[in-house]
CSV table of C-alpha atoms in Angstrom, one decimal:
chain,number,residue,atom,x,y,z
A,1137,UNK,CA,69.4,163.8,193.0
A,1138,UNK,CA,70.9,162.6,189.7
A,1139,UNK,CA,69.3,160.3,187.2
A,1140,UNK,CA,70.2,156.6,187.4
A,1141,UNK,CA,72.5,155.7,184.8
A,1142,UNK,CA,71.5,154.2,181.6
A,1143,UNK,CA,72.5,150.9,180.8
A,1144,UNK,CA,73.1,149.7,177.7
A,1145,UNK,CA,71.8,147.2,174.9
A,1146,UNK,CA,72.9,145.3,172.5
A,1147,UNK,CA,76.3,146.5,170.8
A,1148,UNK,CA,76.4,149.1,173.6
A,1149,UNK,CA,73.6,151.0,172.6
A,1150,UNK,CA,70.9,152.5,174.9
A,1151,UNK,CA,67.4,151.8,175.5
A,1152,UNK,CA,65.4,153.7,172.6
A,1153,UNK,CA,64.0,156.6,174.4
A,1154,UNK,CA,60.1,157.4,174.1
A,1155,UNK,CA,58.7,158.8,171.5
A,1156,UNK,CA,55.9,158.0,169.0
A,1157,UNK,CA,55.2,154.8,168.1
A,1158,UNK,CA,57.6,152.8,166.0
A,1159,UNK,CA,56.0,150.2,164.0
A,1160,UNK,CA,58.9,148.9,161.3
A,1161,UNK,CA,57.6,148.0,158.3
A,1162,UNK,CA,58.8,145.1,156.3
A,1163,UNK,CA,59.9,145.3,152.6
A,1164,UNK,CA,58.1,142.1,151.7
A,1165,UNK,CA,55.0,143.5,152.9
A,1166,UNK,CA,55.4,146.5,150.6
A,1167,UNK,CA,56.1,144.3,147.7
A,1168,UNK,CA,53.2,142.7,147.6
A,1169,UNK,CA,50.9,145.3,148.2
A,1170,UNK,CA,52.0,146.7,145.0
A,1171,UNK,CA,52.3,143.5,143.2
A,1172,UNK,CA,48.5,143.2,144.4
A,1173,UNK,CA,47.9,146.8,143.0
A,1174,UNK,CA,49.7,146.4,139.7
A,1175,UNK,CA,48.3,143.2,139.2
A,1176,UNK,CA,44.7,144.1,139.2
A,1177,UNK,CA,45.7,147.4,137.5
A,1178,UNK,CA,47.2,145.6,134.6
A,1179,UNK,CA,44.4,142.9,134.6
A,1180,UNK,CA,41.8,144.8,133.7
A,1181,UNK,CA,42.3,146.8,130.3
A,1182,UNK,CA,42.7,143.4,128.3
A,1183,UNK,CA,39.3,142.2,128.9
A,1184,UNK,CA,37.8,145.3,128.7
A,1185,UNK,CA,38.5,146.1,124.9
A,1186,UNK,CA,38.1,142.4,124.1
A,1187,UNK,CA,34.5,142.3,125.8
A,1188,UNK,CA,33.7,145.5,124.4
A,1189,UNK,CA,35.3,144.9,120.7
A,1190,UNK,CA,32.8,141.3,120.9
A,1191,UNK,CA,29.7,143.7,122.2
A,1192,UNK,CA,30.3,145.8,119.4
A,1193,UNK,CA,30.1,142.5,117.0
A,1194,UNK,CA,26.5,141.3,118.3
A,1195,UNK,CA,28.4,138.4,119.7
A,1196,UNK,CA,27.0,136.0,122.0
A,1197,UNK,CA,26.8,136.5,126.0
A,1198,UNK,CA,28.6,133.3,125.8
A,1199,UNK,CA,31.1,134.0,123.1
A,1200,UNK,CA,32.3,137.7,125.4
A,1201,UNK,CA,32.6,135.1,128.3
A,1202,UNK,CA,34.2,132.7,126.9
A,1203,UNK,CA,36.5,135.5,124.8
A,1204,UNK,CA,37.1,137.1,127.7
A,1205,UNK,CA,38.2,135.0,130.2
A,1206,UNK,CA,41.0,133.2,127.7
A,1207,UNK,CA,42.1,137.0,127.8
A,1208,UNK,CA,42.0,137.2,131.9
A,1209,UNK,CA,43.9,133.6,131.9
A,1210,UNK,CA,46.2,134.9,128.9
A,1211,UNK,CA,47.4,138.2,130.8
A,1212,UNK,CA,47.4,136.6,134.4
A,1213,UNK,CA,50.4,134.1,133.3
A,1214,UNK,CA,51.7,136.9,130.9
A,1215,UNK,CA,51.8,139.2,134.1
A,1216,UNK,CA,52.7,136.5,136.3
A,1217,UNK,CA,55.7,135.1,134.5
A,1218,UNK,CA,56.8,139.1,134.1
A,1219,UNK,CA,56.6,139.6,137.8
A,1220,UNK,CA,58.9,136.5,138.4
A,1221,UNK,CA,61.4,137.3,136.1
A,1222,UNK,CA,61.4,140.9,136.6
A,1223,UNK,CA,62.2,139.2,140.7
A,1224,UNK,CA,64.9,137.4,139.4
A,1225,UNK,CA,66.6,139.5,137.8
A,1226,UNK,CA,66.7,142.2,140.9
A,1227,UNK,CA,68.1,139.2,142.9
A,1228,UNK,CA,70.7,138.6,140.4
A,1229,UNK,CA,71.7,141.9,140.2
A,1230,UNK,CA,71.8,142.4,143.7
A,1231,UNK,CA,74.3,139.4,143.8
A,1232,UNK,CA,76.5,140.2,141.1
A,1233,UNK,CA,76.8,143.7,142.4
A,1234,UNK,CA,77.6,142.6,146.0
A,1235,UNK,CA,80.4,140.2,144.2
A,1236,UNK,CA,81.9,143.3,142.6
A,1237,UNK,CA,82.0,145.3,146.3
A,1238,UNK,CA,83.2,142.5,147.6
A,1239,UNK,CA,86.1,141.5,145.7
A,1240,UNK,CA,86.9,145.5,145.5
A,1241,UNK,CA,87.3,145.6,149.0
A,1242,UNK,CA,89.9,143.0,149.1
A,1243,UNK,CA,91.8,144.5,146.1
A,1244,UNK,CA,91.2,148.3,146.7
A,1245,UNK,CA,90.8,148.4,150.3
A,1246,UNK,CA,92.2,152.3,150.8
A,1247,UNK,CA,90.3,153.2,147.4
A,1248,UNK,CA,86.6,151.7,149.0
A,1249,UNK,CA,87.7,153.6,152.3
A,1250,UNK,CA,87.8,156.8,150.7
A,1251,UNK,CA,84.4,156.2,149.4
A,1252,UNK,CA,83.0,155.0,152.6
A,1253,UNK,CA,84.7,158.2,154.0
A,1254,UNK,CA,83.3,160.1,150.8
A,1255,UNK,CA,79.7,159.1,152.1
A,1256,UNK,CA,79.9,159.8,155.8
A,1257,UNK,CA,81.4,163.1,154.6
A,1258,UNK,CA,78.2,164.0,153.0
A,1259,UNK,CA,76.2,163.9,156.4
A,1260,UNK,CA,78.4,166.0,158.0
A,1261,UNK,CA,81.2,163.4,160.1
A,1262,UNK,CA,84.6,165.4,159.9
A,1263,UNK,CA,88.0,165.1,161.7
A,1264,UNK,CA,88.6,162.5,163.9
A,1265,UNK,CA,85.2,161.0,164.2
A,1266,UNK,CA,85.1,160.6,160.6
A,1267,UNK,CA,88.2,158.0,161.0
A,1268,UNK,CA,86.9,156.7,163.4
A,1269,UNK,CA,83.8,155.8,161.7
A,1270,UNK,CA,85.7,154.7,158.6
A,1271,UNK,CA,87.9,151.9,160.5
A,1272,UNK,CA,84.8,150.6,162.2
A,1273,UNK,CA,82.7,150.1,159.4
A,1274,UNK,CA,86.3,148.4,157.5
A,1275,UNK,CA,86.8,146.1,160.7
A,1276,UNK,CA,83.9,144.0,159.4
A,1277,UNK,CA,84.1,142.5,155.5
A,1278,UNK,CA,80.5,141.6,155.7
A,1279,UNK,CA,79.2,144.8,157.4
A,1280,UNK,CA,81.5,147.3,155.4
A,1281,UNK,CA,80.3,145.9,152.2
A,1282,UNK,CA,76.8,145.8,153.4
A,1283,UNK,CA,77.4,149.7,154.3
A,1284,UNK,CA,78.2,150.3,150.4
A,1285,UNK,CA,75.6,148.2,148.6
A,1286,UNK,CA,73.0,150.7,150.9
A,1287,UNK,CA,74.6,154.1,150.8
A,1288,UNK,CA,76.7,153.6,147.4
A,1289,UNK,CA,74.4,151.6,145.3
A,1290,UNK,CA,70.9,152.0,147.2
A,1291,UNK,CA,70.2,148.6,146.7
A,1292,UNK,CA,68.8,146.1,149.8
A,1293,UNK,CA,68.6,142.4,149.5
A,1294,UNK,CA,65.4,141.0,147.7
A,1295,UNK,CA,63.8,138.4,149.5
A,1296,UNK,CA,65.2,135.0,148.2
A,1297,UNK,CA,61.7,133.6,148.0
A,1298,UNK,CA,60.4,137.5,146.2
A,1299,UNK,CA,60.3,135.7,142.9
A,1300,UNK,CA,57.6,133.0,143.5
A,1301,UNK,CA,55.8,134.6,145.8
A,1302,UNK,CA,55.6,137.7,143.2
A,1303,UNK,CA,54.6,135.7,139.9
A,1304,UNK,CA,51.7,134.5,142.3
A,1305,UNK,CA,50.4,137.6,143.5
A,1306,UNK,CA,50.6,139.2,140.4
A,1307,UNK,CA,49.0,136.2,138.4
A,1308,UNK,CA,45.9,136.1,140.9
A,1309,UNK,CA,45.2,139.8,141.0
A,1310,UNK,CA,45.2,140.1,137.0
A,1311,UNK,CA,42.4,137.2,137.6
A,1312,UNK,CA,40.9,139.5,140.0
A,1313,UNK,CA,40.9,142.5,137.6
A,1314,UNK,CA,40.3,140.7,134.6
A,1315,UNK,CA,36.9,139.7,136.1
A,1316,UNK,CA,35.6,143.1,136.6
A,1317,UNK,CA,34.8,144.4,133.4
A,1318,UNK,CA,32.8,140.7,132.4
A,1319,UNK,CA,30.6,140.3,135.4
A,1320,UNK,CA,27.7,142.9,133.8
A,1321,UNK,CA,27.8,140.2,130.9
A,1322,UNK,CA,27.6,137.7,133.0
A,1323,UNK,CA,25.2,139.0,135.0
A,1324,UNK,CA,22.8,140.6,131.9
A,1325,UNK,CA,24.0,138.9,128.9
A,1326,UNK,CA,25.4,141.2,125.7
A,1327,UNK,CA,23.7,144.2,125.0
A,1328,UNK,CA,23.6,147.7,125.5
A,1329,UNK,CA,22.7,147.7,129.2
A,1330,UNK,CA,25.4,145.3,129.5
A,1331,UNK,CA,28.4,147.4,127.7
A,1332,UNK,CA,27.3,150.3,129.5
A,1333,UNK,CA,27.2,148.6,132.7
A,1334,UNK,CA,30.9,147.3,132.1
A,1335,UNK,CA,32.4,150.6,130.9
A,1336,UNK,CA,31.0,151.9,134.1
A,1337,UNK,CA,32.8,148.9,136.4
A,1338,UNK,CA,35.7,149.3,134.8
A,1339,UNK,CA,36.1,153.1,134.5
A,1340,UNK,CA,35.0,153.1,138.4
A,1341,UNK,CA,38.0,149.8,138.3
A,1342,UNK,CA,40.6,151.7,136.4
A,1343,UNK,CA,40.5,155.2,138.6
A,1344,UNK,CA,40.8,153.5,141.7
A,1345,UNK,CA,43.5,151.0,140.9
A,1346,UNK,CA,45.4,153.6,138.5
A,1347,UNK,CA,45.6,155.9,142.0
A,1348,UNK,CA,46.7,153.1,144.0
A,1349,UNK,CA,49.6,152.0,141.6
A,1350,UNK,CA,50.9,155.4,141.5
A,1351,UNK,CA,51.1,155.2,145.2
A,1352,UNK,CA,52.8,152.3,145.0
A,1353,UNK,CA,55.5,152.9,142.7
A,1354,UNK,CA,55.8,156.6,143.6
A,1355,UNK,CA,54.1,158.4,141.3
A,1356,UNK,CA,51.3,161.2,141.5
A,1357,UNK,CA,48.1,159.3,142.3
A,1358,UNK,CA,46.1,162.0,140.4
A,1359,UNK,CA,48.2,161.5,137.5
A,1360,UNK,CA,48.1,158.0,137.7
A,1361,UNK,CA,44.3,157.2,138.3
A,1362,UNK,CA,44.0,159.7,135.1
A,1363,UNK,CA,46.0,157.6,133.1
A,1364,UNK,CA,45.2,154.0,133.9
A,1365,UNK,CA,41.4,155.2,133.0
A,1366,UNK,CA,42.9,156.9,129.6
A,1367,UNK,CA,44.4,154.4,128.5
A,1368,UNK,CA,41.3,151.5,129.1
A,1369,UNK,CA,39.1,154.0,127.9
A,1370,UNK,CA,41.4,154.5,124.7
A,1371,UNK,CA,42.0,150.4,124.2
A,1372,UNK,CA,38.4,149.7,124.8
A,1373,UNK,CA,36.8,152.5,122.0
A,1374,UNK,CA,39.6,151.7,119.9
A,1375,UNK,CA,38.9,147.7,119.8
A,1376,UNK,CA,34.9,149.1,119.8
A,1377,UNK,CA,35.1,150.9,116.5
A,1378,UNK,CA,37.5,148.1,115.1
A,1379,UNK,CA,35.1,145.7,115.1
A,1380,UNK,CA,32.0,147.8,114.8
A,1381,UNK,CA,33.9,148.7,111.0
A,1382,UNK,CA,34.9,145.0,110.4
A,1383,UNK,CA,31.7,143.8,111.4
């Protein structure tokens, strides 16, 4: 008894056949996890050596407060504004590349053939099914310069509404970090108890966050979680002993 035949999808394709579960996960959704990781990251170091620099002063619980939270408002619209225009610009350079494929195609059609051919080479299609492959992918404007902006360039379309949504995440998770190193003053006023209570948050703040950037961008979480804390650490003694000697 033979198997029934398989019919197919859409564009001709077959049922997916089972396997383990596929679960696609969006772009957008990745984007802002990291713009929520960045953004508290970056939120916190700021505050920190501020707070820390005013402890060192003998300055008023309400002074490191106050101080402190112009900082966390300062580096949220700082960060903020950054994460939008840093959006922006990915957008425009998406478009202005996609411009350039495009009008290539129409002037050097045979030239952006051989480099779709170039790229299909690389993963192994020879002979006839390589021509093949080439004429189908150039039957479609819109599809054949879609095929070169991912395998030529590696670049995919940024979400149109990236840039807003971006500049908000980032803005409200530098509020969120910025918070973490003034809550012990909050909570216990200035003093030792206070400073040591803060370097603590923060240090605990910095490790965590500095391994979940890394992550996020790539990078060796290790290496990043070591580094996020070095460099609080180093702002915060450095704005310590600054003051401590002015003061």
């Amino acid at each position: 008894m033979t198997d029934a035949p398989i019919e197919p999808t859409r564009d001709g394709l077959p049922p997916m056949p089972p396997g383990p579960p596929h679960e696609e996960k969006h772009f957008a959704e990745h984007e802002t996890v990291r713009d929520l990781v960045i953004g508290v990251a970056d939120g916190i170091a700021v505050p920190f050596a501020l707070a820390a620099a005013l402890a060192a002063a003998s300055a008023p619980a309400g002074i490191v407060i106050e101080a402190g939270l112009a900082a966390v408002a300062a580096v949220a619209v700082a960060r903020g504004l950054g994460g939008y225009l840093g959006a922006r610009s990915e957008a425009e350079n998406y478009a202005l590349e996609r411009l350039r494929e495009e009008e290539e195609s129409r002037i050097y059609p045979e030239r952006e053939k051989w480099e779709v051919a170039a790229i299909l080479h690389r993963y192994g299609v020879r002979g006839e099914a390589l021509r093949m492959a080439v004429d189908c992918i150039a039957a479609d404007r819109k599809k054949w310069v879609d095929f070169m902006m991912r395998f030529e360039l590696e670049l995919t379309e940024p979400d149109p509404n990236r840039a807003a949504r971006s500049a908000v995440t980032i803005a409200a998770a530098s509020v969120a970090g910025g918070l973490v190193p003034l809550l012990p003053y909050m909570a216990a006023g200035t003093g030792r108890p206070a400073l040591l209570a803060s370097c603590a948050l923060t240090g605990a703040a910095l490790f965590v966050f500095g391994w979940l950037k890394a992550r996020a961008t790539g990078l060796a979480p290790l290496r990043g979680a070591v580094q996020a804390l070095a460099i609080g650490a180093g702002a915060a003694v450095a704005a310590y002993v600054a003051a401590g000697v002015a003061g």
